[in-house]
Tab-separated table of C-alpha atoms in Angstrom:
chain	number	residue	atom	x	y	z
A	1	MET	CA	-34.471	-107.236	-39.586
A	2	PRO	CA	-34.283	-103.537	-38.967
A	3	ALA	CA	-32.003	-102.119	-36.225
A	4	PRO	CA	-33.534	-101.211	-32.857
A	5	ALA	CA	-34.766	-97.579	-32.319
A	6	VAL	CA	-36.225	-95.597	-29.431
A	7	LEU	CA	-38.337	-92.399	-29.288
A	8	VAL	CA	-37.591	-90.336	-26.164
A	9	LEU	CA	-39.714	-87.457	-25.146
A	10	GLU	CA	-38.561	-84.642	-22.862
A	11	ASP	CA	-40.805	-85.785	-20.040
A	12	GLY	CA	-38.951	-89.137	-19.994
A	13	THR	CA	-41.558	-91.102	-21.939
A	14	ARG	CA	-39.932	-93.822	-24.043
A	15	HIS	CA	-41.253	-95.968	-26.964
A	16	ASN	CA	-39.124	-98.748	-28.365
A	17	GLY	CA	-39.487	-99.647	-32.072
A	18	ARG	CA	-37.376	-100.279	-35.212
A	19	ALA	CA	-35.201	-98.033	-37.260
A	20	TYR	CA	-36.901	-96.590	-40.281
A	21	GLY	CA	-34.889	-94.520	-42.823
A	22	ALA	CA	-31.424	-93.345	-41.856
A	23	GLU	CA	-29.857	-94.589	-38.593
A	24	GLY	CA	-28.483	-92.336	-35.944
A	25	THR	CA	-29.907	-89.420	-33.729
A	26	THR	CA	-32.311	-86.671	-34.540
A	27	LEU	CA	-33.797	-84.025	-32.233
A	28	GLY	CA	-36.894	-81.742	-32.689
A	29	GLU	CA	-40.389	-80.862	-31.583
A	30	VAL	CA	-42.611	-83.999	-31.722
A	31	VAL	CA	-45.934	-83.221	-33.510
A	32	PHE	CA	-48.638	-85.343	-35.105
A	33	ALA	CA	-50.260	-85.050	-38.478
A	34	THR	CA	-53.721	-86.446	-39.085
A	35	GLY	CA	-53.796	-86.825	-42.882
A	36	MET	CA	-54.444	-90.312	-44.198
A	37	SER	CA	-52.701	-89.486	-47.479
A	38	GLY	CA	-50.195	-87.132	-48.798
A	39	TYR	CA	-47.155	-88.316	-46.758
A	40	GLN	CA	-44.824	-87.234	-49.581
A	41	GLU	CA	-46.275	-83.693	-49.478
A	42	THR	CA	-46.052	-83.649	-45.715
A	43	ILE	CA	-42.369	-84.504	-45.403
A	44	THR	CA	-41.396	-82.036	-48.126
A	45	ASP	CA	-43.514	-79.144	-46.582
A	46	PRO	CA	-40.974	-76.572	-45.339
A	47	SER	CA	-43.175	-75.744	-42.474
A	48	TYR	CA	-42.122	-78.868	-40.803
A	49	ALA	CA	-38.549	-77.834	-40.417
A	50	GLY	CA	-37.250	-78.540	-36.859
A	51	GLN	CA	-40.063	-81.021	-36.149
A	52	ILE	CA	-40.305	-84.784	-35.795
A	53	VAL	CA	-43.574	-85.712	-37.474
A	54	LEU	CA	-45.738	-88.525	-36.297
A	55	GLN	CA	-48.294	-89.846	-38.804
A	56	THR	CA	-51.545	-90.849	-37.014
A	57	ALA	CA	-52.543	-93.012	-40.090
A	58	PRO	CA	-51.114	-96.427	-39.371
A	59	HIS	CA	-50.140	-97.487	-42.831
A	60	ILE	CA	-47.587	-95.228	-44.523
A	61	GLY	CA	-45.517	-95.635	-47.663
A	62	ASN	CA	-47.976	-97.707	-49.768
A	63	THR	CA	-47.687	-95.615	-52.892
A	64	GLY	CA	-43.977	-94.908	-52.609
A	65	MET	CA	-42.356	-91.695	-53.777
A	66	ASN	CA	-42.474	-89.954	-57.183
A	67	ASP	CA	-40.890	-86.894	-58.838
A	68	GLU	CA	-44.202	-85.006	-59.447
A	69	ASP	CA	-45.659	-84.529	-55.874
A	70	PRO	CA	-42.811	-82.979	-53.765
A	71	GLU	CA	-43.902	-79.615	-52.273
A	72	SER	CA	-40.253	-78.237	-52.291
A	73	ARG	CA	-36.765	-79.103	-53.201
A	74	ARG	CA	-36.068	-81.594	-50.356
A	75	ILE	CA	-37.426	-83.337	-47.271
A	76	TRP	CA	-37.637	-80.958	-44.300
A	77	VAL	CA	-38.845	-82.976	-41.313
A	78	ALA	CA	-36.356	-83.440	-38.630
A	79	GLY	CA	-37.513	-87.066	-38.068
A	80	TYR	CA	-40.323	-89.342	-38.967
A	81	ILE	CA	-42.507	-91.620	-36.943
A	82	VAL	CA	-44.837	-94.268	-38.486
A	83	ARG	CA	-46.556	-97.362	-37.119
A	84	ASP	CA	-46.682	-99.812	-39.948
A	85	PRO	CA	-44.533	-98.939	-42.983
A	86	SER	CA	-45.548	-100.526	-46.273
A	87	ARG	CA	-43.316	-103.479	-47.252
A	88	VAL	CA	-43.973	-103.001	-50.954
A	89	VAL	CA	-44.731	-100.063	-53.173
A	90	SER	CA	-48.019	-100.180	-55.202
A	91	ASN	CA	-48.337	-97.320	-57.495
A	92	TRP	CA	-47.405	-96.780	-61.270
A	93	ARG	CA	-46.014	-93.316	-60.672
A	94	ALA	CA	-43.555	-94.349	-57.900
A	95	ASN	CA	-39.880	-94.486	-58.654
A	96	ALA	CA	-38.629	-95.022	-55.143
A	97	SER	CA	-39.832	-96.276	-51.706
A	98	LEU	CA	-40.360	-94.000	-48.878
A	99	ASP	CA	-37.773	-95.689	-46.675
A	100	GLU	CA	-35.240	-95.617	-49.477
A	101	THR	CA	-35.812	-91.807	-49.825
A	102	LEU	CA	-35.472	-91.274	-46.101
A	103	VAL	CA	-32.170	-93.117	-46.185
A	104	ARG	CA	-30.969	-91.132	-49.179
A	105	ASP	CA	-31.786	-87.811	-47.519
A	106	GLY	CA	-30.427	-88.812	-44.060
A	107	ILE	CA	-33.786	-88.625	-42.331
A	108	VAL	CA	-33.833	-90.677	-39.012
A	109	GLY	CA	-37.094	-92.331	-38.361
A	110	ILE	CA	-38.744	-94.960	-36.227
A	111	SER	CA	-41.455	-97.534	-36.913
A	112	GLY	CA	-43.341	-100.175	-34.979
A	113	ILE	CA	-44.355	-98.021	-32.039
A	114	ASP	CA	-47.907	-97.307	-30.784
A	115	THR	CA	-48.444	-94.009	-32.633
A	116	ARG	CA	-51.954	-93.720	-31.141
A	117	ALA	CA	-50.599	-93.729	-27.587
A	118	VAL	CA	-47.968	-91.120	-28.487
A	119	THR	CA	-50.675	-88.875	-30.109
A	120	ARG	CA	-53.001	-89.168	-27.072
A	121	HIS	CA	-50.061	-88.229	-24.807
A	122	ILE	CA	-49.204	-85.169	-26.876
A	123	ARG	CA	-52.848	-84.079	-27.041
A	124	SER	CA	-52.820	-84.275	-23.189
A	125	ALA	CA	-49.403	-82.883	-22.349
A	126	GLY	CA	-48.826	-80.770	-25.393
A	127	SER	CA	-46.136	-80.841	-28.168
A	128	MET	CA	-42.770	-81.397	-26.670
A	129	ARG	CA	-39.051	-81.968	-27.584
A	130	GLY	CA	-38.102	-85.431	-28.430
A	131	GLY	CA	-35.421	-87.497	-30.044
A	132	ILE	CA	-35.225	-90.553	-32.168
A	133	PHE	CA	-32.087	-92.748	-31.435
A	134	SER	CA	-31.646	-95.742	-33.886
A	135	GLY	CA	-28.984	-98.242	-34.721
A	136	ALA	CA	-26.002	-97.947	-32.488
A	137	ASP	CA	-27.410	-94.791	-30.869
A	138	ALA	CA	-30.372	-96.797	-29.581
A	139	GLY	CA	-27.989	-98.361	-27.125
A	140	LEU	CA	-26.939	-95.123	-25.532
A	141	ASP	CA	-27.450	-94.698	-21.818
A	142	PRO	CA	-31.223	-93.678	-21.309
A	143	GLU	CA	-30.001	-90.671	-19.181
A	144	GLU	CA	-27.790	-89.487	-21.976
A	145	GLN	CA	-30.566	-89.858	-24.503
A	146	LEU	CA	-32.802	-87.690	-22.231
A	147	ARG	CA	-30.082	-85.126	-21.660
A	148	GLN	CA	-29.730	-84.573	-25.445
A	149	VAL	CA	-33.499	-84.142	-25.785
A	150	VAL	CA	-33.914	-81.613	-23.006
A	151	GLU	CA	-30.948	-79.581	-24.232
A	152	ALA	CA	-32.451	-79.194	-27.751
A	153	PRO	CA	-33.930	-75.831	-28.452
A	154	GLN	CA	-37.593	-75.061	-27.887
A	155	MET	CA	-39.745	-74.221	-30.903
A	156	ALA	CA	-40.924	-71.102	-29.152
A	157	GLY	CA	-38.450	-68.374	-29.932
A	158	GLN	CA	-36.949	-69.938	-33.014
A	159	ASN	CA	-36.728	-68.081	-36.326
A	160	LEU	CA	-36.264	-70.892	-38.971
A	161	SER	CA	-37.086	-68.865	-42.115
A	162	SER	CA	-33.473	-68.708	-43.052
A	163	GLN	CA	-33.245	-72.544	-43.145
A	164	VAL	CA	-36.001	-73.021	-45.702
A	165	SER	CA	-35.981	-69.891	-47.900
A	166	VAL	CA	-34.480	-69.634	-51.348
A	167	ASP	CA	-31.173	-67.862	-51.625
A	168	VAL	CA	-31.911	-66.199	-54.954
A	169	ALA	CA	-35.115	-64.995	-56.511
A	170	THR	CA	-37.003	-67.278	-58.910
A	171	ILE	CA	-39.799	-66.471	-61.345
A	172	THR	CA	-42.785	-68.581	-62.455
A	173	THR	CA	-44.545	-66.990	-65.372
A	174	ALA	CA	-48.273	-66.350	-65.432
A	175	ILE	CA	-50.747	-68.710	-66.956
A	176	GLY	CA	-53.526	-67.181	-69.049
A	177	GLU	CA	-54.343	-63.515	-68.833
A	178	ARG	CA	-51.594	-61.719	-66.919
A	179	VAL	CA	-52.372	-59.637	-63.867
A	180	GLY	CA	-48.855	-58.498	-63.084
A	181	ASN	CA	-45.794	-59.174	-60.934
A	182	LEU	CA	-46.429	-60.757	-57.529
A	183	ALA	CA	-43.787	-60.611	-54.763
A	184	VAL	CA	-43.774	-63.854	-52.721
A	185	LEU	CA	-41.727	-63.686	-49.604
A	186	ASP	CA	-40.397	-67.282	-49.263
A	187	LEU	CA	-40.715	-68.250	-45.689
A	188	GLY	CA	-41.199	-71.862	-46.572
A	189	VAL	CA	-43.401	-71.686	-49.684
A	190	LYS	CA	-44.878	-74.837	-51.204
A	191	GLN	CA	-44.801	-75.540	-54.971
A	192	ALA	CA	-48.582	-76.005	-55.170
A	193	THR	CA	-49.056	-72.410	-53.864
A	194	ILE	CA	-46.730	-71.051	-56.562
A	195	ASP	CA	-48.692	-73.054	-59.191
A	196	ASN	CA	-52.050	-71.682	-57.979
A	197	LEU	CA	-50.830	-68.106	-57.951
A	198	ALA	CA	-49.447	-68.478	-61.452
A	199	ALA	CA	-52.736	-69.974	-62.655
A	200	ARG	CA	-54.445	-66.875	-61.518
A	201	GLY	CA	-52.324	-64.677	-63.968
A	202	PHE	CA	-49.481	-63.577	-61.666
A	203	ASP	CA	-45.745	-63.600	-62.636
A	204	VAL	CA	-44.710	-65.167	-59.387
A	205	HIS	CA	-41.397	-63.749	-58.051
A	206	VAL	CA	-40.366	-65.934	-55.099
A	207	LEU	CA	-37.980	-63.727	-53.134
A	208	PRO	CA	-35.570	-64.694	-50.339
A	209	GLN	CA	-36.719	-64.113	-46.818
A	210	THR	CA	-33.889	-61.523	-46.463
A	211	SER	CA	-35.473	-59.210	-49.031
A	212	THR	CA	-36.124	-55.589	-48.169
A	213	ILE	CA	-38.961	-53.203	-49.164
A	214	ASP	CA	-36.595	-51.885	-51.923
A	215	ASP	CA	-36.161	-55.335	-53.314
A	216	ILE	CA	-39.974	-55.698	-53.421
A	217	ARG	CA	-40.484	-52.295	-55.053
A	218	ALA	CA	-37.872	-53.232	-57.666
A	219	ILE	CA	-40.047	-55.774	-59.322
A	220	ASP	CA	-42.892	-53.332	-59.588
A	221	PRO	CA	-45.340	-55.583	-57.930
A	222	VAL	CA	-49.154	-55.499	-58.084
A	223	ALA	CA	-49.368	-57.285	-54.693
A	224	VAL	CA	-47.376	-59.104	-52.067
A	225	PHE	CA	-47.857	-62.610	-50.741
A	226	TYR	CA	-46.340	-64.121	-47.530
A	227	SER	CA	-46.080	-67.952	-47.519
A	228	ASN	CA	-46.366	-70.614	-44.958
A	229	GLY	CA	-43.163	-71.491	-42.924
A	230	PRO	CA	-41.772	-72.864	-39.726
A	231	GLY	CA	-40.888	-71.137	-36.452
A	232	ASP	CA	-42.277	-68.650	-33.971
A	233	PRO	CA	-43.769	-65.481	-35.527
A	234	ALA	CA	-42.742	-63.527	-32.419
A	235	ALA	CA	-39.084	-64.168	-33.497
A	236	SER	CA	-39.655	-62.782	-36.965
A	237	GLY	CA	-39.593	-59.041	-36.253
A	238	ASP	CA	-37.861	-58.158	-39.522
A	239	HIS	CA	-40.637	-59.846	-41.570
A	240	VAL	CA	-43.246	-57.902	-39.614
A	241	ALA	CA	-41.415	-54.687	-40.217
A	242	LEU	CA	-41.226	-55.446	-43.914
A	243	LEU	CA	-44.986	-56.236	-44.026
A	244	ARG	CA	-45.773	-52.940	-42.345
A	245	ALA	CA	-43.790	-51.195	-45.158
A	246	VAL	CA	-45.827	-53.118	-47.738
A	247	LEU	CA	-49.084	-52.132	-46.074
A	248	ASP	CA	-47.916	-48.507	-45.835
A	249	ASP	CA	-47.182	-48.540	-49.590
A	250	GLY	CA	-50.774	-49.559	-50.112
A	251	LEU	CA	-49.917	-52.854	-51.862
A	252	PRO	CA	-52.600	-55.567	-51.693
A	253	PHE	CA	-51.531	-58.393	-49.471
A	254	PHE	CA	-52.554	-62.081	-48.955
A	255	GLY	CA	-50.819	-64.323	-46.339
A	256	ILE	CA	-51.283	-68.005	-45.470
A	257	CYS	CA	-50.279	-69.844	-42.383
A	258	PHE	CA	-47.150	-68.154	-41.040
A	259	GLY	CA	-48.123	-65.240	-43.282
A	260	ASN	CA	-51.391	-65.000	-41.329
A	261	GLN	CA	-49.627	-64.769	-38.043
A	262	LEU	CA	-47.196	-62.139	-39.372
A	263	LEU	CA	-50.187	-60.041	-40.732
A	264	GLY	CA	-51.635	-60.316	-37.272
A	265	ARG	CA	-48.486	-58.962	-35.670
A	266	ALA	CA	-48.156	-56.289	-38.416
A	267	LEU	CA	-51.626	-55.086	-37.476
A	268	GLY	CA	-50.543	-54.886	-33.803
A	269	LEU	CA	-51.983	-58.252	-32.526
A	270	GLY	CA	-50.223	-60.834	-30.444
A	271	THR	CA	-49.639	-64.523	-31.192
A	272	TYR	CA	-49.279	-67.542	-28.922
A	273	LYS	CA	-48.309	-71.201	-29.054
A	274	LEU	CA	-51.040	-73.724	-29.299
A	275	PRO	CA	-50.837	-76.751	-26.966
A	276	PHE	CA	-50.294	-79.239	-29.891
A	277	GLY	CA	-51.220	-77.374	-33.035
A	278	HIS	CA	-53.245	-78.197	-36.025
A	279	ARG	CA	-51.656	-80.620	-38.580
A	280	GLY	CA	-53.664	-82.562	-41.073
A	281	ILE	CA	-56.075	-82.235	-44.034
A	282	ASN	CA	-59.335	-82.580	-42.296
A	283	GLN	CA	-59.776	-79.398	-40.098
A	284	PRO	CA	-63.245	-77.747	-40.155
A	285	VAL	CA	-63.187	-73.958	-40.541
A	286	LEU	CA	-66.125	-71.514	-40.754
A	287	ASP	CA	-65.980	-68.724	-43.370
A	288	LYS	CA	-67.898	-66.018	-41.524
A	289	SER	CA	-68.626	-64.067	-44.667
A	290	THR	CA	-70.507	-66.961	-46.274
A	291	GLY	CA	-71.549	-69.177	-43.306
A	292	LYS	CA	-69.942	-72.118	-45.046
A	293	VAL	CA	-67.800	-74.773	-43.297
A	294	GLU	CA	-64.794	-75.785	-45.187
A	295	ILE	CA	-62.669	-78.904	-44.666
A	296	THR	CA	-59.087	-77.509	-44.879
A	297	ALA	CA	-55.374	-78.418	-44.695
A	298	HIS	CA	-53.341	-77.162	-41.657
A	299	ASN	CA	-49.813	-77.153	-40.362
A	300	HIS	CA	-49.414	-74.665	-37.628
A	301	GLY	CA	-48.342	-74.515	-33.965
A	302	PHE	CA	-48.935	-70.894	-33.314
A	303	ALA	CA	-52.079	-68.725	-33.656
A	304	VAL	CA	-53.202	-65.027	-33.704
A	305	ASP	CA	-54.837	-63.683	-30.551
A	306	ALA	CA	-57.826	-61.543	-31.651
A	307	PRO	CA	-61.552	-61.167	-30.857
A	308	LEU	CA	-63.700	-63.639	-32.723
A	309	GLU	CA	-66.810	-61.449	-32.977
A	310	GLY	CA	-67.306	-57.965	-34.484
A	311	THR	CA	-64.649	-55.587	-35.806
A	312	PHE	CA	-61.779	-53.936	-33.875
A	313	ASP	CA	-59.272	-51.270	-34.503
A	314	SER	CA	-55.813	-52.234	-35.563
A	315	PRO	CA	-53.532	-51.259	-32.779
A	316	ASN	CA	-50.882	-50.232	-35.349
A	317	GLY	CA	-53.263	-47.766	-37.176
A	318	TYR	CA	-54.419	-49.765	-40.097
A	319	GLY	CA	-58.074	-49.235	-39.572
A	320	LYS	CA	-60.825	-51.750	-38.810
A	321	VAL	CA	-60.057	-55.424	-38.746
A	322	GLU	CA	-62.128	-58.539	-38.334
A	323	VAL	CA	-61.655	-62.283	-37.864
A	324	SER	CA	-62.785	-63.826	-41.154
A	325	HIS	CA	-62.417	-67.440	-40.423
A	326	VAL	CA	-62.748	-69.486	-37.199
A	327	GLY	CA	-61.594	-73.076	-36.502
A	328	LEU	CA	-64.567	-75.140	-35.263
A	329	ASN	CA	-62.554	-77.716	-33.211
A	330	ASP	CA	-61.242	-75.186	-30.805
A	331	ASN	CA	-62.329	-71.674	-31.823
A	332	VAL	CA	-58.852	-70.576	-32.995
A	333	VAL	CA	-58.487	-67.568	-35.225
A	334	GLU	CA	-58.113	-69.005	-38.829
A	335	GLY	CA	-58.253	-65.795	-40.873
A	336	LEU	CA	-58.033	-62.017	-40.720
A	337	ARG	CA	-59.479	-59.271	-42.928
A	338	ALA	CA	-58.600	-55.678	-42.912
A	339	LEU	CA	-61.512	-53.477	-43.847
A	340	ASP	CA	-59.767	-50.276	-44.682
A	341	ILE	CA	-56.800	-51.543	-46.519
A	342	PRO	CA	-56.502	-54.294	-49.193
A	343	ALA	CA	-55.136	-57.095	-47.000
A	344	PHE	CA	-56.369	-60.518	-45.670
A	345	SER	CA	-55.002	-63.868	-44.590
A	346	VAL	CA	-55.810	-67.348	-43.520
A	347	GLN	CA	-54.169	-69.703	-41.151
A	348	TYR	CA	-54.439	-72.771	-43.323
A	349	HIS	CA	-53.321	-73.986	-46.700
A	350	PRO	CA	-55.763	-73.239	-49.605
A	351	GLU	CA	-53.550	-75.035	-52.147
A	352	ALA	CA	-54.128	-78.234	-50.086
A	353	ALA	CA	-51.797	-80.773	-51.817
A	354	ALA	CA	-52.586	-83.358	-50.810
A	355	GLY	CA	-55.942	-82.487	-49.317
A	356	PRO	CA	-59.373	-81.032	-49.872
A	357	HIS	CA	-60.092	-78.123	-52.330
A	358	ASP	CA	-62.691	-76.374	-50.300
A	359	ALA	CA	-60.529	-73.224	-49.725
A	360	ASN	CA	-59.076	-73.022	-53.243
A	361	TYR	CA	-61.403	-70.069	-53.912
A	362	LEU	CA	-59.174	-67.833	-51.790
A	363	PHE	CA	-56.731	-67.531	-54.600
A	364	ASP	CA	-59.620	-66.202	-56.788
A	365	ARG	CA	-60.597	-63.790	-53.997
A	366	PHE	CA	-57.008	-62.550	-53.887
A	367	LYS	CA	-56.922	-62.007	-57.668
A	368	ASP	CA	-60.165	-60.240	-57.604
A	369	MET	CA	-58.995	-57.893	-54.792
A	370	VAL	CA	-55.791	-57.074	-56.775
A	371	VAL	CA	-57.711	-56.425	-59.957
A	372	ALA	CA	-60.198	-54.209	-58.123
A	373	GLN	CA	-57.302	-52.296	-56.547
A	374	GLN	CA	-55.785	-51.788	-60.028
A	375	GLY	CA	-58.992	-50.294	-61.222
A	376	ASP	CA	-59.234	-47.958	-58.256
A	377	THR	CA	-55.823	-46.667	-58.943
A	378	LYS	CA	-56.283	-45.947	-62.647
C-alpha cells in the first residue's frame, strides 16, 4: 500500500491522497494541464520547471515511459499530481513505468485525490503555490506544512532560464537542402522543436541562455530563434536586450511561447501573469491572416499586453506591429508579427509533441521568411 501524502495549497486548502513517485517534500506553483495524452512529453518539458503539474485526465501512466519520446534530457516538473495512476503498463515501446521513473528521478508526487476539485479551485482562485508532502513528511504538523508553502518563491519575478538551458552549444545538422546556420537561444527548448527546425534545412545551433550578441554573430547565422521556457519574462531583461541587438542587426527572428513574450518586451510591450494560464493540447487559436482556427498545444502562465485589432507602432522603434493570433477561450494575445522587420512569434508550441499538428506550418513560414530575406540581401 502506498504511503500517505497530502497536497497543501497556499490558501490552506488540503487534499489527502497517496504517495506517487519519490517520497518527501516538494514545493512549487500548482498548475493544471488538460492534455489527455502525452504525459511523458509534459513532464520532460523544461517550461514546467518550478511547477507542480496536475493532470486533469484521470488515468495516467497507461503506456509507461520509453526512450524515444522525452522532450529534453530529464524530467523538469517540481511535482506531479494524478488521480488514478495505471497499475500496469500496456505499450510495446515502454521500457519503464511512470512511477518507477518518477522514483528514479526523485520527483515527489501524489495520487488518489479529486483532481477535478483542485482544477476547479485553481480556475476560480488562480494558480498558487503548493506543496506535496508524502511518506514521513505527510505527518508533519499542518501549520509547518503551510509555512513551507507560503515561504516558497512566487513564480512572478523568477528567472528560471539558467536552470534549464544547456551549458555548452550543441549542433543538429540540417536535413535536406541546407538554408544556413540558425542560432537557437535555449531558454528551455524541446527536442521536437529542434527536429522541426533541422527538417526545414537549418543547421540548428542550440546556444546557452548566457550567450551574447557576439556569440550569435560568431556562428554567422541566417536567423535567430528563441525557445519556450519557464519563468517571468519581466525578469529576463538580458534576453530582451540580446533580442533587441538581434533585431538591430536585421536578422530574421522567430520565437515561441517564452520567445513570444520576450519579442513583445523587445518591441516595447508589457507582459502580465494570467490567472491560471494555458496548459494543454486542445487550445483554439485564430490565425487572423487566414481566418482559420487551429487547435494548439500551450504551456504558459504569462501573456503579452497588446491591442488585438489593427496595427500599432512599436514603442521601441521597430515600426508597425500587429497581433497575428488570438486565443478564442479568453482573447489572449497568441502571436505577434512585425510588419517592417523580419520578426514574428507565437505563444503556443507548433511542434506539438504530443498534440495536434495544426500549427506546424509556422516552421515553413519561418523558413520562407529567411529564404526571402536571403534573396533581398543578395
